[in-house]
Short mmCIF file of C-alpha atoms and ligand atoms in Angstrom, two decimals:
data_model
loop_
_atom_site.label_atom_id
_atom_site.label_comp_id
_atom_site.label_asym_id
_atom_site.label_seq_id
_atom_site.Cartn_x
_atom_site.Cartn_y
_atom_site.Cartn_z
CA UNK N 276 -6.34 6.02 75.20
CA UNK N 277 -7.47 2.55 76.24
CA UNK N 278 -11.07 3.48 75.82
CA UNK N 279 -10.42 4.90 72.37
CA UNK N 280 -8.55 1.75 71.37
CA UNK N 281 -11.40 -0.40 72.62
CA UNK N 282 -13.99 1.66 70.76
CA UNK N 283 -11.84 1.45 67.64
CA UNK N 284 -11.48 -2.34 67.91
CA UNK N 285 -15.17 -2.79 68.53
CA UNK N 286 -15.93 -0.67 65.48
CA UNK N 287 -13.52 -2.73 63.36
CA UNK N 288 -15.13 -5.91 64.63
CA UNK N 289 -18.60 -4.77 63.72
CA UNK N 290 -17.55 -3.44 60.34
CA UNK N 291 -15.94 -6.77 59.47
CA UNK N 292 -18.56 -9.02 60.97
CA UNK N 293 -21.38 -7.14 59.34
CA UNK N 294 -19.73 -6.10 56.10
CA UNK N 295 -22.54 -6.44 53.63
CA UNK N 296 -22.35 -9.27 51.16
CA UNK N 297 -21.89 -8.05 47.60
CA UNK N 298 -24.69 -8.12 45.06
CA UNK N 299 -23.99 -10.31 42.05
CA UNK N 300 -25.34 -9.61 38.58
CA UNK N 301 -24.53 -12.39 36.13
CA UNK N 302 -25.29 -11.43 32.52
CA UNK N 303 -25.10 -14.08 29.79
CA UNK N 304 -25.17 -13.28 26.09
CA UNK N 305 -26.26 -16.04 23.74
CA UNK N 306 -24.04 -16.96 20.77
CA UNK N 307 -21.88 -13.86 21.03
CA UNK N 308 -18.61 -14.37 19.17
CA UNK N 309 -15.08 -13.55 20.29
CA UNK N 310 -14.87 -10.73 17.73
CA UNK N 311 -18.41 -9.35 18.24
CA UNK N 312 -17.71 -6.70 20.89
CA UNK N 313 -16.44 -3.15 20.45
CA UNK N 314 -13.51 -3.66 22.80
CA UNK N 315 -12.08 -6.11 20.25
CA UNK N 316 -13.64 -5.11 16.94
CA UNK N 317 -14.12 -1.45 15.89
CA UNK N 318 -17.04 -2.53 13.66
CA UNK N 319 -19.18 -3.15 16.75
CA UNK N 320 -21.07 -0.37 18.54
CA UNK N 321 -21.13 -1.47 22.18
CA UNK N 322 -20.30 1.60 24.30
CA UNK N 323 -21.73 0.19 27.51
CA UNK N 324 -19.94 -3.15 27.30
CA UNK N 325 -16.72 -1.39 26.30
CA UNK N 326 -16.88 1.03 29.22
CA UNK N 327 -17.54 -1.72 31.77
CA UNK N 328 -14.92 -4.05 30.29
CA UNK N 329 -12.23 -1.37 30.20
CA UNK N 330 -12.99 -0.18 33.73
CA UNK N 331 -13.12 -3.80 34.89
CA UNK N 332 -11.13 -6.87 33.91
CA UNK N 333 -11.32 -8.42 30.44
CA UNK N 334 -11.16 -12.21 30.69
CA UNK N 335 -8.87 -13.52 27.98
CA UNK N 336 -8.89 -17.24 28.87
CA UNK N 337 -12.40 -17.83 30.13
CA UNK N 338 -13.72 -21.08 28.70
CA UNK N 339 -17.30 -22.16 28.10
CA UNK N 340 -18.91 -25.20 26.53
CA UNK N 341 -19.48 -25.33 22.76
CA UNK N 342 -23.30 -25.08 23.17
CA UNK N 343 -26.12 -23.42 25.16
CA UNK N 344 -27.51 -26.06 27.51
CA UNK N 345 -24.11 -27.48 28.50
CA UNK N 346 -22.73 -24.02 29.39
CA UNK N 347 -25.84 -23.10 31.38
CA UNK N 348 -25.45 -26.39 33.22
CA UNK N 349 -21.94 -25.23 34.21
CA UNK N 350 -23.08 -21.80 35.39
CA UNK N 351 -25.92 -23.28 37.41
CA UNK N 352 -24.28 -26.36 38.95
CA UNK N 353 -20.48 -26.02 38.86
CA UNK N 354 -20.29 -29.43 37.13
CA UNK N 355 -18.94 -30.32 33.70
CA UNK N 356 -21.80 -31.53 31.47
CA UNK N 357 -20.10 -34.89 30.94
CA UNK N 358 -20.82 -35.39 34.66
CA UNK N 359 -24.51 -34.49 34.40
CA UNK N 360 -25.55 -36.24 31.17
CA UNK N 361 -25.77 -32.98 29.21
CA UNK N 362 -22.61 -33.39 27.12
CA UNK N 363 -24.29 -34.19 23.78
CA UNK N 364 -26.08 -31.39 21.97
CA UNK N 365 -28.64 -29.10 23.59
CA UNK N 366 -31.93 -29.95 25.30
CA UNK N 367 -34.50 -30.33 22.52
CA UNK N 368 -37.93 -28.76 23.09
CA UNK N 369 -39.73 -32.07 23.46
CA UNK N 370 -36.96 -34.07 25.14
CA UNK N 371 -37.34 -35.28 28.74
CA UNK N 372 -33.81 -34.06 29.43
CA UNK N 373 -32.82 -31.72 32.27
CA UNK N 374 -30.16 -30.64 34.72
CA UNK N 375 -30.31 -33.47 37.30
CA UNK N 376 -32.56 -32.66 40.26
CA UNK N 377 -30.03 -33.71 42.92
CA UNK N 378 -27.68 -30.83 42.07
CA UNK N 379 -27.81 -27.82 44.36
CA UNK N 380 -28.03 -24.82 42.07
CA UNK N 381 -26.15 -21.56 42.62
CA UNK N 382 -29.35 -19.63 43.51
CA UNK N 383 -30.23 -22.32 46.07
CA UNK N 384 -26.76 -22.07 47.55
CA UNK N 385 -26.79 -18.26 47.62
CA UNK N 386 -30.25 -18.21 49.20
CA UNK N 387 -28.82 -20.27 52.07
CA UNK N 388 -26.30 -17.45 52.44
CA UNK N 389 -29.03 -14.82 52.70
CA UNK N 390 -29.44 -13.74 49.08
CA UNK N 391 -32.55 -12.90 47.11
CA UNK N 392 -32.28 -14.67 43.74
CA UNK N 393 -34.07 -13.68 40.55
CA UNK N 394 -33.84 -14.88 36.99
CA UNK N 395 -34.74 -13.12 33.76
CA UNK N 396 -34.28 -14.76 30.35
CA UNK N 397 -33.45 -18.08 28.76
CA UNK N 398 -33.45 -21.27 30.83
CA UNK N 399 -32.72 -24.19 28.45
CA UNK N 400 -32.04 -26.61 31.30
CA UNK N 401 -35.20 -28.69 30.95
CA UNK N 402 -38.87 -28.14 31.74
CA UNK N 403 -40.68 -31.47 31.30
CA UNK N 404 -41.63 -31.34 34.98
CA UNK N 405 -42.15 -28.26 37.16
CA UNK N 406 -39.43 -29.50 39.46
CA UNK N 407 -36.84 -28.72 36.76
CA UNK N 408 -37.95 -25.12 36.20
CA UNK N 409 -36.36 -21.94 37.60
CA UNK N 410 -38.74 -21.15 40.47
CA UNK N 411 -38.36 -24.71 41.80
CA UNK N 412 -34.59 -24.58 41.40
CA UNK N 413 -33.86 -21.64 43.63
CA UNK N 414 -35.19 -18.49 42.00
CA UNK N 415 -37.65 -16.26 43.84
CA UNK N 416 -38.99 -15.08 40.53
CA UNK N 417 -38.59 -15.86 36.86
CA UNK N 418 -39.55 -14.18 33.63
CA UNK N 419 -38.40 -15.82 30.43
CA UNK N 420 -38.50 -18.80 28.12
CA UNK N 421 -37.66 -22.45 28.65
CA UNK N 422 -36.42 -23.58 25.23
CA UNK N 423 -33.33 -22.60 23.23
CA UNK N 424 -34.69 -20.01 20.82
CA UNK N 425 -37.88 -18.43 19.60
CA UNK N 426 -39.34 -15.40 17.89
CA UNK N 427 -38.00 -12.23 19.59
CA UNK N 428 -41.35 -10.43 19.31
CA UNK N 429 -44.16 -13.00 19.55
CA UNK N 430 -42.20 -15.33 21.88
CA UNK N 431 -43.56 -18.28 19.95
CA UNK N 432 -41.38 -21.35 19.71
CA UNK N 433 -41.81 -23.55 16.67
CA UNK N 434 -40.02 -26.85 16.55
CA UNK N 435 -38.13 -27.04 13.31
CA UNK N 436 -38.58 -30.70 12.50
CA UNK N 437 -42.00 -31.44 13.85
CA UNK N 438 -44.85 -29.85 11.97
CA UNK N 439 -47.50 -28.36 14.18
CA UNK N 440 -45.50 -28.15 17.39
CA UNK N 441 -45.72 -24.44 17.92
CA UNK N 442 -46.53 -22.62 21.10
CA UNK N 443 -45.92 -19.64 23.28
CA UNK N 444 -42.77 -20.06 25.34
CA UNK N 445 -42.89 -17.31 27.94
CA UNK N 446 -43.62 -17.57 31.66
CA UNK N 447 -43.76 -15.24 34.62
CA UNK N 448 -43.00 -17.59 37.48
CA UNK N 449 -45.26 -20.51 36.53
CA UNK N 450 -47.87 -18.58 34.61
CA UNK N 451 -47.94 -18.22 30.83
CA UNK N 452 -47.11 -14.59 30.11
CA UNK N 453 -48.77 -12.88 27.15
CA UNK N 454 -48.19 -9.21 28.00
CA UNK N 455 -44.85 -9.16 26.17
CA UNK N 456 -46.46 -10.11 22.86
CA UNK N 457 -45.00 -7.73 20.27
CA UNK N 458 -42.16 -6.46 22.45
CA UNK N 459 -38.55 -7.30 21.56
CA UNK N 460 -37.07 -9.57 24.19
CA UNK N 461 -34.00 -7.40 24.91
CA UNK N 462 -36.47 -4.69 26.02
CA UNK N 463 -38.69 -7.10 27.94
CA UNK N 464 -35.76 -8.55 29.84
CA UNK N 465 -34.03 -5.22 30.50
CA UNK N 466 -37.30 -3.74 31.79
CA UNK N 467 -37.91 -6.72 34.05
CA UNK N 468 -34.34 -6.56 35.39
CA UNK N 469 -34.76 -2.82 36.09
CA UNK N 470 -38.03 -3.57 37.90
CA UNK N 471 -36.34 -6.22 40.09
CA UNK N 472 -33.46 -3.86 40.88
CA UNK N 473 -35.79 -0.96 41.66
CA UNK N 474 -37.99 -3.04 43.98
CA UNK N 475 -35.10 -4.81 45.68
CA UNK N 476 -35.10 -4.76 49.48
CA UNK N 477 -31.59 -3.46 50.17
CA UNK N 478 -31.28 -5.27 53.47
CA UNK N 479 -30.59 -8.41 51.43
CA UNK N 480 -27.83 -9.12 48.91
CA UNK N 481 -29.14 -9.72 45.39
CA UNK N 482 -28.25 -12.45 42.92
CA UNK N 483 -29.62 -11.57 39.50
CA UNK N 484 -29.12 -14.12 36.72
CA UNK N 485 -29.74 -12.49 33.34
CA UNK N 486 -29.30 -14.84 30.39
CA UNK N 487 -30.48 -12.77 27.41
CA UNK N 488 -32.03 -14.22 24.25
CA UNK N 489 -29.72 -11.85 22.36
CA UNK N 490 -27.93 -12.57 20.05
CA UNK N 491 -29.10 -16.08 19.11
CA UNK N 492 -30.99 -16.66 15.86
CA UNK N 493 -33.54 -15.81 14.45
CA UNK N 494 -31.96 -12.67 13.03
CA UNK N 495 -34.47 -10.09 14.30
CA UNK N 496 -33.99 -6.59 15.61
CA UNK N 497 -35.97 -3.31 15.67
CA UNK N 498 -34.95 -1.09 12.75
CA UNK N 499 -33.27 1.55 14.87
CA UNK N 500 -30.50 -0.89 15.86
CA UNK N 501 -30.06 -2.33 12.39
CA UNK N 502 -29.78 1.24 11.08
CA UNK N 503 -26.70 1.80 13.24
CA UNK N 504 -24.86 -0.43 10.77
CA UNK N 505 -25.88 1.02 7.42
CA UNK N 506 -22.27 0.57 6.28
CA UNK N 507 -22.56 -3.24 6.51
CA UNK N 508 -23.93 -4.67 3.29
CA UNK N 509 -24.36 -8.28 4.37
CA UNK N 510 -27.90 -8.28 5.71
CA UNK N 511 -27.44 -11.05 8.26
CA UNK N 512 -24.32 -9.42 9.66
CA UNK N 513 -26.08 -6.04 9.75
CA UNK N 514 -28.98 -7.45 11.75
CA UNK N 515 -26.67 -9.50 13.97
CA UNK N 516 -24.64 -6.37 14.82
CA UNK N 517 -27.89 -4.50 15.54
CA UNK N 518 -28.88 -7.29 17.93
CA UNK N 519 -25.55 -6.89 19.73
CA UNK N 520 -26.16 -3.14 20.07
CA UNK N 521 -29.66 -3.73 21.46
CA UNK N 522 -28.10 -6.03 24.04
CA UNK N 523 -25.51 -3.36 24.80
CA UNK N 524 -28.26 -0.80 25.40
CA UNK N 525 -30.04 -3.26 27.69
CA UNK N 526 -26.86 -3.65 29.74
CA UNK N 527 -26.57 0.15 29.86
CA UNK N 528 -30.11 0.47 31.22
CA UNK N 529 -29.43 -2.18 33.85
CA UNK N 530 -26.24 -0.51 35.05
CA UNK N 531 -28.10 2.81 35.28
CA UNK N 532 -30.75 1.17 37.44
CA UNK N 533 -28.07 -0.41 39.65
CA UNK N 534 -26.44 3.01 40.09
CA UNK N 535 -29.77 4.67 40.77
CA UNK N 536 -30.67 2.16 43.45
CA UNK N 537 -27.23 2.46 45.05
CA UNK N 538 -26.38 -1.20 44.52
CA UNK N 539 -23.28 -0.47 42.41
CA UNK N 540 -21.22 0.42 45.47
CA UNK N 541 -21.04 -3.21 46.52
CA UNK N 542 -21.58 -5.34 43.45
CA UNK N 543 -19.83 -7.71 41.07
CA UNK N 544 -21.08 -7.67 37.50
CA UNK N 545 -20.14 -10.58 35.27
CA UNK N 546 -20.69 -10.61 31.53
CA UNK N 547 -20.06 -13.75 29.50
CA UNK N 548 -21.18 -15.48 26.36
CA UNK N 549 -22.52 -19.04 26.63
CA UNK N 550 -20.44 -20.34 23.72
CA UNK N 551 -18.43 -19.13 20.76
CA UNK N 552 -20.13 -17.39 17.86
CA UNK N 553 -21.92 -19.32 15.11
CA UNK N 554 -19.86 -18.00 12.18
CA UNK N 555 -22.30 -19.79 9.85
CA UNK N 556 -25.00 -17.40 11.16
CA UNK N 557 -23.06 -14.11 10.85
CA UNK N 558 -21.18 -14.15 14.16
CA UNK N 559 -17.41 -13.82 14.14
CA UNK N 560 -14.61 -15.31 16.24
CA UNK N 561 -11.46 -13.98 14.58
CA UNK N 562 -8.63 -14.60 15.12
CA UNK N 563 -9.84 -17.83 16.68
CA UNK N 564 -10.48 -21.01 14.75
CA UNK N 565 -13.87 -22.73 14.59
CA UNK N 566 -17.37 -21.83 15.71
CA UNK N 567 -20.18 -22.61 18.12
CA UNK N 568 -20.62 -26.37 18.49
CA UNK N 569 -16.95 -27.13 17.85
CA UNK N 570 -14.13 -27.96 20.25
CA UNK N 571 -11.86 -25.34 18.68
CA UNK N 572 -11.05 -22.20 20.65
CA UNK N 573 -13.60 -20.31 18.53
CA UNK N 574 -16.32 -22.50 20.02
CA UNK N 575 -15.08 -22.60 23.58
CA UNK N 576 -13.07 -19.50 24.48
CA UNK N 577 -15.75 -17.08 25.58
CA UNK N 578 -16.02 -13.34 25.40
CA UNK N 579 -16.31 -12.10 28.95
CA UNK N 580 -15.36 -9.52 31.54
CA UNK N 581 -16.07 -8.55 35.11
CA UNK N 582 -16.78 -5.11 36.48
CA UNK N 583 -17.05 -3.68 39.96
CA UNK N 584 -16.85 -0.15 41.25
CA UNK N 585 -15.36 -1.16 44.57
CA UNK N 586 -14.42 -4.83 44.89
CA UNK N 587 -11.57 -5.33 42.41
CA UNK N 588 -8.01 -4.75 43.67
CA UNK N 589 -6.71 -4.41 40.11
CA UNK N 590 -8.64 -3.12 37.09
CA UNK N 591 -8.19 -2.06 33.49
CA UNK N 592 -6.21 -5.05 32.28
CA UNK N 593 -6.48 -8.28 30.32
CA UNK N 594 -6.56 -11.27 32.67
CA UNK N 595 -4.98 -14.28 30.96
CA UNK N 596 -5.55 -16.71 33.84
CA UNK N 597 -7.30 -19.92 32.82
CA UNK N 598 -10.84 -20.30 34.06
CA UNK N 599 -13.89 -22.32 33.08
CA UNK N 600 -17.66 -21.73 33.24
CA UNK N 601 -17.87 -24.22 36.15
CA UNK N 602 -15.74 -21.83 38.25
CA UNK N 603 -18.39 -19.11 38.59
CA UNK N 604 -20.41 -21.15 41.09
CA UNK N 605 -17.68 -21.61 43.73
CA UNK N 606 -16.40 -18.08 43.03
CA UNK N 607 -19.82 -16.61 43.85
CA UNK N 608 -20.07 -18.79 46.96
CA UNK N 609 -16.74 -17.45 48.24
CA UNK N 610 -17.76 -13.89 47.37
CA UNK N 611 -20.91 -14.46 49.41
CA UNK N 612 -18.84 -15.53 52.40
CA UNK N 613 -19.81 -19.18 52.09
CA UNK N 614 -17.89 -22.35 51.56
CA UNK N 615 -18.16 -24.91 48.82
CA UNK N 616 -18.63 -28.21 50.65
CA UNK N 617 -19.18 -30.42 47.60
CA UNK N 618 -16.00 -32.45 47.02
CA UNK N 619 -17.21 -33.61 43.59
CA UNK N 620 -17.73 -30.17 42.14
CA UNK N 621 -15.66 -29.50 39.02
CA UNK N 622 -15.48 -25.76 39.57
CA UNK N 623 -12.83 -24.07 41.69
CA UNK N 624 -13.17 -20.62 43.20
CA UNK N 625 -11.34 -18.00 41.16
CA UNK N 626 -11.97 -15.32 43.79
CA UNK N 627 -8.26 -14.59 44.22
CA UNK N 628 -7.62 -14.31 40.49
CA UNK N 629 -10.68 -12.19 39.72
CA UNK N 630 -10.89 -9.98 42.79
CA UNK N 631 -7.21 -9.66 43.79
CA UNK N 632 -5.57 -10.16 40.41
CA UNK N 633 -3.82 -13.27 41.78
CA UNK N 634 -2.88 -16.44 39.90
CA UNK N 635 -5.45 -18.86 38.53
CA UNK N 636 -6.38 -21.89 40.63
CA UNK N 637 -6.70 -24.05 37.54
CA UNK N 638 -4.18 -25.57 35.13
CA UNK N 639 -6.42 -28.08 33.36
CA UNK N 640 -10.01 -28.61 32.27
CA UNK N 641 -12.27 -30.64 30.02
CA UNK N 642 -13.52 -28.83 26.89
CA UNK N 643 -16.01 -31.65 26.52
CA UNK N 644 -16.20 -35.42 26.39
CA UNK N 645 -19.00 -36.53 24.10
CA UNK N 646 -20.98 -39.73 24.58
CA UNK N 647 -22.67 -39.95 21.15
CA UNK N 648 -19.30 -40.12 19.36
CA UNK N 649 -15.64 -40.71 20.26
CA UNK N 650 -14.73 -37.06 20.45
CA UNK N 651 -13.25 -35.00 23.25
CA UNK N 652 -10.81 -32.25 24.08
CA UNK N 653 -8.86 -31.60 27.26
CA UNK N 654 -6.41 -28.98 28.36
CA UNK N 655 -3.35 -29.30 30.57
CA UNK N 656 -1.25 -26.16 30.97
CA UNK N 657 -0.42 -24.87 27.50
CA UNK N 658 -1.42 -28.10 25.79
CA UNK N 659 -4.74 -29.07 24.26
CA UNK N 660 -5.47 -32.58 23.07
CA UNK N 661 -8.37 -33.17 20.71
CA UNK N 662 -9.77 -36.60 19.95
CA UNK N 663 -11.99 -37.27 16.95
CA UNK N 664 -13.81 -34.64 14.93
CA UNK N 665 -13.85 -31.18 16.56
CA UNK N 666 -17.13 -30.36 14.80
CA UNK N 667 -18.43 -29.10 11.49
CA UNK N 668 -17.04 -25.58 11.15
CA UNK N 669 -13.30 -25.86 11.32
CA UNK N 670 -11.95 -22.77 9.63
CA UNK N 671 -11.16 -19.15 10.42
CA UNK N 672 -14.38 -17.64 9.09
CA UNK N 673 -13.84 -14.03 7.92
CA UNK N 674 -16.22 -11.20 8.75
CA UNK N 675 -19.25 -11.72 6.50
CA UNK N 676 -19.51 -9.38 3.55
CA UNK N 677 -21.66 -9.14 0.46
CA UNK N 678 -21.65 -12.23 -1.67
CA UNK N 679 -20.58 -14.44 1.19
CA UNK N 680 -23.65 -16.08 2.58
CA UNK N 681 -23.93 -18.63 5.32
CA UNK N 682 -23.54 -21.48 2.85
CA UNK N 683 -19.86 -20.68 2.47
CA UNK N 684 -19.34 -21.69 6.08
CA UNK N 685 -21.39 -24.86 5.94
CA UNK N 686 -19.82 -28.06 7.11
CA UNK N 687 -16.39 -28.05 5.59
CA UNK N 688 -15.94 -31.82 5.64
CA UNK N 689 -12.34 -31.74 6.67
CA UNK N 690 -10.86 -34.95 7.97
CA UNK N 691 -8.55 -34.95 10.94
CA UNK N 692 -6.12 -37.41 12.51
CA UNK N 693 -7.58 -39.36 15.48
CA UNK N 694 -5.66 -37.11 17.91
CA UNK N 695 -4.44 -33.54 17.52
CA UNK N 696 -2.20 -31.57 19.84
CA UNK N 697 -1.95 -27.77 20.07
CA UNK N 698 0.07 -25.42 22.23
CA UNK N 699 -2.59 -22.82 22.97
CA UNK N 700 -0.20 -20.37 24.63
CA UNK N 701 2.18 -20.27 21.67
CA UNK N 702 -0.52 -20.85 19.06
CA UNK N 703 -3.88 -19.55 20.35
CA UNK N 704 -5.34 -19.63 16.84
CA UNK N 705 -4.65 -23.36 16.36
CA UNK N 706 -2.65 -23.31 13.15
CA UNK N 707 -0.07 -25.95 14.10
CA UNK N 708 -1.00 -29.51 15.02
CA UNK N 709 1.96 -30.86 16.98
CA UNK N 710 0.77 -34.45 17.33
CA UNK N 711 3.21 -35.89 14.77
CA UNK N 712 6.16 -33.95 16.22
CA UNK N 713 5.58 -34.79 19.89
CA UNK N 714 4.11 -38.30 20.17
CA UNK N 715 5.28 -38.58 23.80
CA UNK N 716 3.25 -35.48 24.70
CA UNK N 717 0.25 -36.95 22.91
CA UNK N 718 0.63 -40.10 25.04
CA UNK N 719 0.89 -38.07 28.21
CA UNK N 720 -2.26 -36.12 27.27
CA UNK N 721 -4.11 -39.30 26.27
CA UNK N 722 -3.48 -40.68 29.77
CA UNK N 723 -4.94 -37.53 31.27
CA UNK N 724 -7.96 -37.77 28.97
CA UNK N 725 -8.48 -41.43 29.94
CA UNK N 726 -8.35 -40.39 33.56
CA UNK N 727 -11.02 -37.72 33.06
CA UNK N 728 -13.15 -40.22 31.15
CA UNK N 729 -13.36 -42.58 34.13
CA UNK N 730 -15.99 -40.41 35.77
CA UNK N 731 -18.19 -39.77 32.74
CA UNK N 732 -21.89 -40.52 32.94
CA UNK N 733 -24.05 -41.55 29.96
CA UNK N 734 -25.71 -38.74 28.04
CA UNK N 735 -29.42 -38.27 28.69
CA UNK N 736 -31.73 -39.14 25.84
CA UNK N 737 -32.80 -36.34 23.53
CA UNK N 738 -35.69 -38.39 22.10
CA UNK N 739 -38.89 -36.48 21.38
CA UNK N 740 -41.88 -37.03 23.69
CA UNK N 741 -45.16 -36.53 21.78
CA UNK N 742 -46.95 -35.47 24.99
CA UNK N 743 -44.74 -32.36 25.04
CA UNK N 744 -46.71 -30.83 22.17
CA UNK N 745 -48.02 -27.43 23.32
CA UNK N 746 -51.40 -28.21 21.72
CA UNK N 747 -52.10 -30.21 24.90
CA UNK N 748 -51.40 -27.15 27.04
CA UNK N 749 -53.48 -24.40 25.48
CA UNK N 750 -50.80 -23.53 22.95
CA UNK N 751 -48.11 -22.95 25.57
CA UNK N 752 -44.89 -24.94 26.00
CA UNK N 753 -45.47 -26.27 29.51
CA UNK N 754 -44.18 -28.82 32.02
CA UNK N 755 -46.15 -31.95 32.83
CA UNK N 756 -44.90 -34.70 30.52
CA UNK N 757 -42.17 -36.48 32.47
C1 NAG T 833 -43.03 -14.98 41.71
O1 NAG T 833 -43.04 -15.87 42.76
C2 NAG T 833 -42.47 -15.35 43.94
C3 NAG T 833 -42.42 -16.49 44.92
O2 NAG T 833 -43.63 -17.15 45.00
C4 NAG T 833 -43.27 -14.20 44.46
O3 NAG T 833 -42.66 -13.65 45.59
C5 NAG T 833 -43.29 -13.18 43.40
O4 NAG T 833 -44.11 -12.12 43.80
C6 NAG T 833 -43.82 -13.79 42.14
N1 NAG T 833 -43.74 -12.78 41.15
C7 NAG T 833 -44.77 -12.48 40.40
C8 NAG T 833 -44.53 -11.35 39.45
O5 NAG T 833 -45.83 -13.06 40.46
C1 NAG T 834 -50.03 -11.74 19.85
O1 NAG T 834 -50.73 -10.64 19.31
C2 NAG T 834 -51.23 -10.90 18.01
C3 NAG T 834 -51.79 -9.59 17.45
O2 NAG T 834 -52.62 -8.98 18.38
C4 NAG T 834 -52.28 -11.99 18.10
O3 NAG T 834 -52.79 -12.30 16.81
C5 NAG T 834 -51.62 -13.24 18.68
O4 NAG T 834 -52.58 -14.24 18.88
C6 NAG T 834 -50.95 -12.93 20.01
N1 NAG T 834 -50.19 -14.09 20.44
C7 NAG T 834 -50.39 -14.71 21.60
C8 NAG T 834 -49.50 -15.90 21.86
O5 NAG T 834 -51.17 -14.36 22.43
C1 NAG T 835 -33.28 1.62 27.62
O1 NAG T 835 -33.93 2.69 28.24
C2 NAG T 835 -34.45 3.66 27.33
C3 NAG T 835 -34.98 4.83 28.17
O2 NAG T 835 -35.90 4.36 29.08
C4 NAG T 835 -35.52 3.02 26.46
O3 NAG T 835 -36.02 3.94 25.54
C5 NAG T 835 -34.90 1.83 25.72
O4 NAG T 835 -35.90 1.17 24.99
C6 NAG T 835 -34.25 0.88 26.70
N1 NAG T 835 -33.54 -0.17 25.95
C7 NAG T 835 -33.71 -1.46 26.14
C8 NAG T 835 -32.91 -2.40 25.29
O5 NAG T 835 -34.49 -1.93 26.96
C1 NAG T 836 -5.84 -13.02 24.32
O1 NAG T 836 -6.46 -14.00 23.53
C2 NAG T 836 -6.22 -13.88 22.14
C3 NAG T 836 -7.06 -14.90 21.41
O2 NAG T 836 -6.77 -16.19 21.85
C4 NAG T 836 -4.74 -14.06 21.87
O3 NAG T 836 -4.48 -13.92 20.50
C5 NAG T 836 -3.95 -13.05 22.68
O4 NAG T 836 -2.57 -13.30 22.54
C6 NAG T 836 -4.34 -13.13 24.15
N1 NAG T 836 -3.67 -12.05 24.87
C7 NAG T 836 -2.80 -12.27 25.83
C8 NAG T 836 -2.21 -11.06 26.45
O5 NAG T 836 -2.50 -13.39 26.22
#
């Protein structure tokens, strides 16, 4: 009896001490709207996303930044962008702007905890010097592009404003990569992800960061995906929906590879958008108000879900707990058995909420605090205070249909009071500004905003650097000019 007990205890000890760390696959969609997934909108054909979301946990209060670079900064560092100088706009192609080098990135942190870390897709966190690029910021390998958008097939990036600044933006590690010329990026990235999964040494936990180009502009998709939406007459919406379905197929291929390799049995899959949908470019955020690049919920409340075959104590429900993009970093660290030792980090671990179905660890956050203009939004419990202009697309844009082109949703030139107050729990679609009714609540929220503002850092300059021109680098957007 004693011997059996001892053997049993020893077994338990070894099982616990050597329980394998879970693999983490973090998939980011670009510019995917709240209403652009099949599990919310029957117009969308996304069987893979729907299956994973329904078998996992749909995140119903998962906030992101209004734009690409700022959200990626959150995912990678756990810091709000108004603490890293990335709060204003994105990182322009020829701007010497980057995620500050002193920050320890999530792949760096996970590598310390024994992980292999790979990245496939869009970086958009600066590349003026090699030290700001993925393989010098923690990733064992990288295939993707550095800027914010480009042609899906040629992988050429042309700066809009500056004539002549056009170049290939595609690298495998640090080498310009031309073999994907002509291949749609959703296929290139899915194939690369499958290759990484297939070749993965299973003695190590895997962190795979997969920020797709899909479904950012330009509106481009192979015909077979566009043809899935023959019923949609608006051409931009038809192509956009096709792009979403190509992304869905890519996710399906990746999950198949994870199953095939046997990684699914101990894995957390996260799917999130980087910001709300650009309704002025055929995305849709209904019933939410506003669009990408606004402080409204339509710009900042992200589509997202988590899925795991084995790790989640509770599945198949809508999680309404408040979380923010900065929370993924400390959540992954806890999942990996590590500890977040940075007292300044804005993120908090949501392990208990996501894995156990427990309460959220957060009751407030900063939507953003701009530097270029007096505009900001903060949340405290149910309440949201907005200062200044929330942005340029302030309505509830309907699903695009024939005759309604993007121009209809152009800047709507509304004027707003200096401060607005919404109760997001009672009024998630932001129809009722309460600022005139509850001035004492506005004052309370203004104090909280002032308190947040104390720690803001100046925005980094987005000024163009002529030496960035790819003509100096053999026609390839390359580091070396800061
Ligand atoms: C990328 O770089 C890593 C680290 O140097 C290396 O292990 C890997 O093989 C490289 N991948 C390719 C495809 O060159
Ligand atoms: C891509 O392929 C086309 C057609 O073969 C060729 O004209 C073009 O130069 C290639 N682009 C790059 C960046 O290599
Ligand atoms: C998914 O895999 C199938 C079968 O290999 C392939 O035909 C398809 O192009 C892949 N889709 C994507 C988006 O990579
Ligand atoms: C989920 O979010 C939507 C959009 O904000 C909202 O309308 C809905 O009430 C939320 N669901 C729950 C259960 O809170």
